[in-house]
Structure formats: structure tokens, C-alpha cells
Amino acid sequence: PLQDVYDVDSEPMYVGRIESGSLSVGDEVVALPGNDIATISSVEIWNDTREEAGVGESVGLRIATEAKLARGSVLSKSPLPKLGKTVLATLFWMDPRPLSACKSLQLKCATQEVPCKIEEIERRFNSSTLELIEENASELAESEVGEVKLVLEREVVYELFHEVEELGRFVLLFENQIVAGGIINECPS
């Protein structure tokens, strides 16, 4: 995921962290969510130019082709991550105010931020025992776990948590305060 874009020597430098795989000079990547094709012309780490960088490394990239890249863009080689406006997730509710279906929130996944709504609380669990409290619940209370359907205002790039943790976990905000943390379990078809 791209963290930011800087102007370095009058050229854009795209900075971010490699969360899976590797990137090399000459690689052709897809910039999501826009599906622009970009060719990497330079990989830089702390003023050192490299041919390749891998998982866990924070990098600066220069792109040989013109592509629409901004904070929140995800660069990927095949196979491409998922892209969608609806996800099924498990979340831990941390706010003293209960979570109800249709509540408007802000989702942060990697460097992406998007308004969202809880469309459905499919299951509600006791977080201490993981005992099922209720199916088709109307709300989650503080410290409860829920399996929910999230509907996002626009498409985001994500992976299932068990495939790529960094693109499969998120936080939810309400009035600029973190109210829940969660993981993406499924993408509805």
C-alpha cells in the first residue's frame, strides 16, 4: 500500500511498505483500485538504489509510466488482491455506545480510508467465552464480538486475513475515535 507521494528531484516518489511478495526494477504492476498499469523504474530504500525489495521493507518507488497513484493505492503483481464494496468480517466492538446495524462509520484498511455502514450483524458472541449470544442481532455491546456485513461507500483493495494479514485487518472509527478492530473473513459473491 502507498503511504504517500513526495516530490524528490522534481519527480514523484511513491512511498509505502511491501506487505507480500517483492518488487523489482522493470516489474509491471497494477495500481488498484484504478487498474492503471505502471512499470517500476527505481526501487529506493533510505537513499540507496536497489534492484529489488521484499516483504516488510519500506520503499520509495519511481514509476516509468504515467499512472494515477495516491495514498491508499495498492501496487500488485498477479495474482491481484480482491477489490470490492462489501466484506464479511469479524469485529471486536470497543465503544461503550452499542453498535447497531446501519450505523455509519469510517473503515481504515492499510492506508485506505472509506466511509462504511454495518448492513447486518449476522452473529453476536461473548468475547470471553466465544459463546454465541444471538443470530441476526440488532446490536453489539462493548467488548462483544460480531460477524458482520460491511458495505463500503467505494471499492477498497483487500485480502482475506488468513491470506495477507496486512490487507485483511482494519479498524472502524466513529467521530474520529477507534471503536472496533476487525478481520476480513470472506468476500460475498
CSV table of N, CA, C and O in Angstrom, one decimal, residues 89-107 116-121 123-128 130 133 137-148 150 170-183:
chain,number,residue,atom,x,y,z
A,89,ALA,N,-17.0,-9.7,7.9
A,89,ALA,CA,-15.8,-9.6,8.8
A,89,ALA,C,-16.2,-10.0,10.2
A,89,ALA,O,-17.4,-10.0,10.5
A,90,THR,N,-15.2,-10.3,11.0
A,90,THR,CA,-15.4,-10.4,12.4
A,90,THR,C,-14.8,-9.2,13.1
A,90,THR,O,-13.7,-8.8,12.8
A,91,LEU,N,-15.6,-8.6,14.0
A,91,LEU,CA,-15.0,-7.4,14.7
A,91,LEU,C,-15.2,-7.5,16.2
A,91,LEU,O,-16.1,-8.2,16.7
A,92,PHE,N,-14.4,-6.8,16.9
A,92,PHE,CA,-14.4,-6.6,18.3
A,92,PHE,C,-14.9,-5.2,18.6
A,92,PHE,O,-14.2,-4.2,18.2
A,93,TRP,N,-16.1,-5.0,19.2
A,93,TRP,CA,-16.6,-3.7,19.5
A,93,TRP,C,-16.1,-3.1,20.8
A,93,TRP,O,-16.2,-3.8,21.8
A,94,MET,N,-15.5,-1.9,20.7
A,94,MET,CA,-14.8,-1.4,21.9
A,94,MET,C,-15.4,-0.1,22.5
A,94,MET,O,-15.0,0.4,23.4
A,95,ASP,N,-16.5,0.3,21.9
A,95,ASP,CA,-17.1,1.6,22.3
A,95,ASP,C,-18.2,1.3,23.3
A,95,ASP,O,-18.9,0.3,23.2
A,96,PRO,N,-18.4,2.2,24.3
A,96,PRO,CA,-19.4,2.0,25.3
A,96,PRO,C,-20.8,2.1,24.7
A,96,PRO,O,-21.8,1.5,25.2
A,97,ARG,N,-20.9,2.9,23.6
A,97,ARG,CA,-22.2,3.0,22.9
A,97,ARG,C,-22.4,1.8,22.0
A,97,ARG,O,-21.5,1.4,21.3
A,98,PRO,N,-23.5,1.1,22.0
A,98,PRO,CA,-23.7,-0.1,21.3
A,98,PRO,C,-23.6,0.2,19.7
A,98,PRO,O,-23.9,1.3,19.3
A,99,LEU,N,-23.2,-0.8,19.0
A,99,LEU,CA,-23.2,-0.8,17.6
A,99,LEU,C,-24.5,-1.3,17.1
A,99,LEU,O,-24.9,-2.4,17.5
A,100,SER,N,-25.1,-0.6,16.2
A,100,SER,CA,-26.4,-1.1,15.6
A,100,SER,C,-26.2,-1.2,14.1
A,100,SER,O,-25.3,-0.5,13.5
A,101,ALA,N,-27.0,-2.1,13.5
A,101,ALA,CA,-27.0,-2.2,12.1
A,101,ALA,C,-27.3,-0.8,11.5
A,101,ALA,O,-28.1,-0.1,12.1
A,102,CYS,N,-26.7,-0.5,10.3
A,102,CYS,CA,-26.9,0.7,9.6
A,102,CYS,C,-26.2,1.9,10.2
A,102,CYS,O,-26.3,3.0,9.7
A,103,LYS,N,-25.3,1.7,11.2
A,103,LYS,CA,-24.5,2.8,11.8
A,103,LYS,C,-23.5,3.2,10.8
A,103,LYS,O,-22.8,2.3,10.2
A,104,SER,N,-23.3,4.5,10.5
A,104,SER,CA,-22.3,5.0,9.6
A,104,SER,C,-20.9,5.1,10.4
A,104,SER,O,-20.9,5.7,11.4
A,105,LEU,N,-19.9,4.5,9.8
A,105,LEU,CA,-18.6,4.5,10.4
A,105,LEU,C,-17.5,4.8,9.3
A,105,LEU,O,-17.9,5.0,8.1
A,106,GLN,N,-16.3,4.9,9.7
A,106,GLN,CA,-15.1,5.1,8.7
A,106,GLN,C,-14.3,3.8,8.9
A,106,GLN,O,-13.9,3.4,10.0
A,107,LEU,N,-13.9,3.2,7.8
A,107,LEU,CA,-13.1,2.0,7.8
A,107,LEU,C,-11.7,2.4,7.3
A,107,LEU,O,-11.5,3.2,6.4
A,116,CYS,N,-18.3,3.7,5.6
A,116,CYS,CA,-19.0,2.4,5.5
A,116,CYS,C,-20.2,2.3,6.5
A,116,CYS,O,-20.3,3.2,7.3
A,117,LYS,N,-21.0,1.3,6.3
A,117,LYS,CA,-22.1,1.0,7.1
A,117,LYS,C,-22.1,-0.4,7.5
A,117,LYS,O,-21.8,-1.3,6.7
A,118,ILE,N,-22.6,-0.7,8.7
A,118,ILE,CA,-22.8,-2.1,9.1
A,118,ILE,C,-24.2,-2.4,8.5
A,118,ILE,O,-25.2,-1.9,9.0
A,119,GLU,N,-24.2,-3.3,7.5
A,119,GLU,CA,-25.5,-3.6,6.9
A,119,GLU,C,-26.3,-4.7,7.8
A,119,GLU,O,-27.5,-4.7,7.9
A,120,GLU,N,-25.5,-5.6,8.4
A,120,GLU,CA,-26.1,-6.7,9.1
A,120,GLU,C,-25.1,-7.2,10.2
A,120,GLU,O,-23.9,-7.3,9.9
A,121,ILE,N,-25.7,-7.5,11.3
A,121,ILE,CA,-24.9,-8.2,12.4
A,121,ILE,C,-25.4,-9.6,12.4
A,121,ILE,O,-26.5,-9.9,12.9
A,123,ARG,N,-24.0,-12.5,13.6
A,123,ARG,CA,-23.9,-13.3,14.8
A,123,ARG,C,-23.2,-12.4,15.9
A,123,ARG,O,-22.3,-11.6,15.5
A,124,ARG,N,-23.6,-12.6,17.1
A,124,ARG,CA,-23.1,-11.9,18.2
A,124,ARG,C,-22.5,-12.9,19.2
A,124,ARG,O,-23.2,-13.8,19.6
A,125,PHE,N,-21.3,-12.6,19.7
A,125,PHE,CA,-20.6,-13.6,20.6
A,125,PHE,C,-20.1,-12.9,21.9
A,125,PHE,O,-19.8,-11.7,21.9
A,126,ASN,N,-20.1,-13.7,22.9
A,126,ASN,CA,-19.4,-13.3,24.2
A,126,ASN,C,-17.9,-13.3,23.9
A,126,ASN,O,-17.4,-14.4,23.5
A,127,SER,N,-17.2,-12.3,24.1
A,127,SER,CA,-15.8,-12.2,23.7
A,127,SER,C,-14.9,-13.1,24.7
A,127,SER,O,-13.8,-13.5,24.4
A,128,SER,N,-15.4,-13.3,25.9
A,128,SER,CA,-14.6,-14.1,26.9
A,128,SER,C,-14.7,-15.6,26.6
A,128,SER,O,-13.8,-16.4,26.7
A,130,LEU,N,-16.6,-16.9,23.8
A,130,LEU,CA,-16.9,-17.1,22.3
A,130,LEU,C,-18.2,-17.9,22.2
A,130,LEU,O,-18.5,-18.4,21.1
A,133,ILE,N,-24.3,-15.6,21.4
A,133,ILE,CA,-25.3,-15.0,22.1
A,133,ILE,C,-26.6,-14.9,21.3
A,133,ILE,O,-27.7,-15.1,21.8
A,137,ALA,N,-28.5,-10.3,15.0
A,137,ALA,CA,-28.5,-9.4,16.1
A,137,ALA,C,-28.9,-8.0,15.7
A,137,ALA,O,-28.6,-7.6,14.6
A,138,SER,N,-29.4,-7.2,16.6
A,138,SER,CA,-29.7,-5.8,16.3
A,138,SER,C,-28.6,-4.9,16.7
A,138,SER,O,-28.5,-3.8,16.3
A,139,GLU,N,-27.8,-5.4,17.7
A,139,GLU,CA,-26.7,-4.5,18.1
A,139,GLU,C,-25.6,-5.4,18.8
A,139,GLU,O,-25.8,-6.6,19.1
A,140,LEU,N,-24.4,-4.8,18.9
A,140,LEU,CA,-23.3,-5.3,19.6
A,140,LEU,C,-23.0,-4.4,20.8
A,140,LEU,O,-22.9,-3.2,20.6
A,141,ALA,N,-22.8,-4.9,22.0
A,141,ALA,CA,-22.4,-4.1,23.2
A,141,ALA,C,-20.9,-4.1,23.3
A,141,ALA,O,-20.2,-4.8,22.6
A,142,GLU,N,-20.4,-3.2,24.1
A,142,GLU,CA,-19.0,-3.0,24.3
A,142,GLU,C,-18.4,-4.4,24.7
A,142,GLU,O,-19.0,-5.1,25.5
A,143,SER,N,-17.3,-4.7,24.1
A,143,SER,CA,-16.5,-5.9,24.4
A,143,SER,C,-17.1,-7.2,23.8
A,143,SER,O,-16.7,-8.3,24.1
A,144,GLU,N,-18.1,-7.0,22.9
A,144,GLU,CA,-18.6,-8.2,22.2
A,144,GLU,C,-18.0,-8.3,20.9
A,144,GLU,O,-17.5,-7.4,20.3
A,145,VAL,N,-18.0,-9.6,20.4
A,145,VAL,CA,-17.5,-9.9,19.0
A,145,VAL,C,-18.7,-10.1,18.1
A,145,VAL,O,-19.7,-10.7,18.5
A,146,GLY,N,-18.6,-9.7,16.9
A,146,GLY,CA,-19.7,-9.9,16.0
A,146,GLY,C,-19.2,-10.3,14.6
A,146,GLY,O,-18.1,-9.9,14.2
A,147,GLU,N,-20.0,-11.1,13.9
A,147,GLU,CA,-19.7,-11.4,12.5
A,147,GLU,C,-20.7,-10.5,11.8
A,147,GLU,O,-21.9,-10.6,12.0
A,148,VAL,N,-20.1,-9.6,10.9
A,148,VAL,CA,-20.9,-8.5,10.3
A,148,VAL,C,-20.7,-8.5,8.8
A,148,VAL,O,-19.7,-8.9,8.3
A,150,LEU,N,-20.2,-5.6,6.1
A,150,LEU,CA,-19.9,-4.2,5.9
A,150,LEU,C,-20.1,-3.8,4.5
A,150,LEU,O,-19.6,-4.5,3.6
A,170,PHE,N,-8.5,-4.4,9.8
A,170,PHE,CA,-9.0,-3.0,9.7
A,170,PHE,C,-9.4,-2.5,11.1
A,170,PHE,O,-9.5,-3.2,12.1
A,171,VAL,N,-9.6,-1.2,11.2
A,171,VAL,CA,-10.2,-0.5,12.3
A,171,VAL,C,-11.4,0.2,11.8
A,171,VAL,O,-11.5,0.7,10.7
A,172,LEU,N,-12.4,0.4,12.7
A,172,LEU,CA,-13.5,1.2,12.4
A,172,LEU,C,-13.5,2.5,13.3
A,172,LEU,O,-13.2,2.3,14.5
A,173,LEU,N,-13.8,3.6,12.8
A,173,LEU,CA,-13.9,4.9,13.5
A,173,LEU,C,-15.3,5.4,13.5
A,173,LEU,O,-16.0,5.3,12.5
A,174,PHE,N,-15.6,6.1,14.6
A,174,PHE,CA,-16.8,6.8,14.7
A,174,PHE,C,-16.5,8.2,15.4
A,174,PHE,O,-15.8,8.2,16.5
A,175,GLU,N,-16.8,9.3,14.8
A,175,GLU,CA,-16.4,10.6,15.2
A,175,GLU,C,-14.9,10.7,15.5
A,175,GLU,O,-14.5,11.1,16.6
A,176,ASN,N,-14.1,10.1,14.6
A,176,ASN,CA,-12.6,10.2,14.7
A,176,ASN,C,-12.0,9.4,15.9
A,176,ASN,O,-10.9,9.6,16.2
A,177,GLN,N,-12.8,8.5,16.5
A,177,GLN,CA,-12.3,7.6,17.5
A,177,GLN,C,-12.4,6.2,17.1
A,177,GLN,O,-13.4,5.8,16.5
A,178,ILE,N,-11.4,5.4,17.4
A,178,ILE,CA,-11.4,4.0,17.0
A,178,ILE,C,-12.5,3.3,18.0
A,178,ILE,O,-12.4,3.4,19.2
A,179,VAL,N,-13.4,2.6,17.3
A,179,VAL,CA,-14.5,1.9,18.1
A,179,VAL,C,-14.5,0.4,17.9
A,179,VAL,O,-15.1,-0.3,18.7
A,180,ALA,N,-13.7,-0.1,16.9
A,180,ALA,CA,-13.7,-1.5,16.7
A,180,ALA,C,-12.4,-1.9,15.9
A,180,ALA,O,-11.9,-1.1,15.1
A,181,GLY,N,-12.0,-3.1,16.1
A,181,GLY,CA,-11.0,-3.7,15.2
A,181,GLY,C,-11.5,-5.0,14.6
A,181,GLY,O,-12.4,-5.6,15.3
A,182,GLY,N,-11.1,-5.3,13.4
A,182,GLY,CA,-11.7,-6.5,12.8
A,182,GLY,C,-10.8,-7.1,11.8
A,182,GLY,O,-9.7,-6.6,11.4
A,183,ILE,N,-11.2,-8.3,11.3
A,183,ILE,CA,-10.5,-9.0,10.2
A,183,ILE,C,-11.6,-9.4,9.2
A,183,ILE,O,-12.7,-9.7,9.5
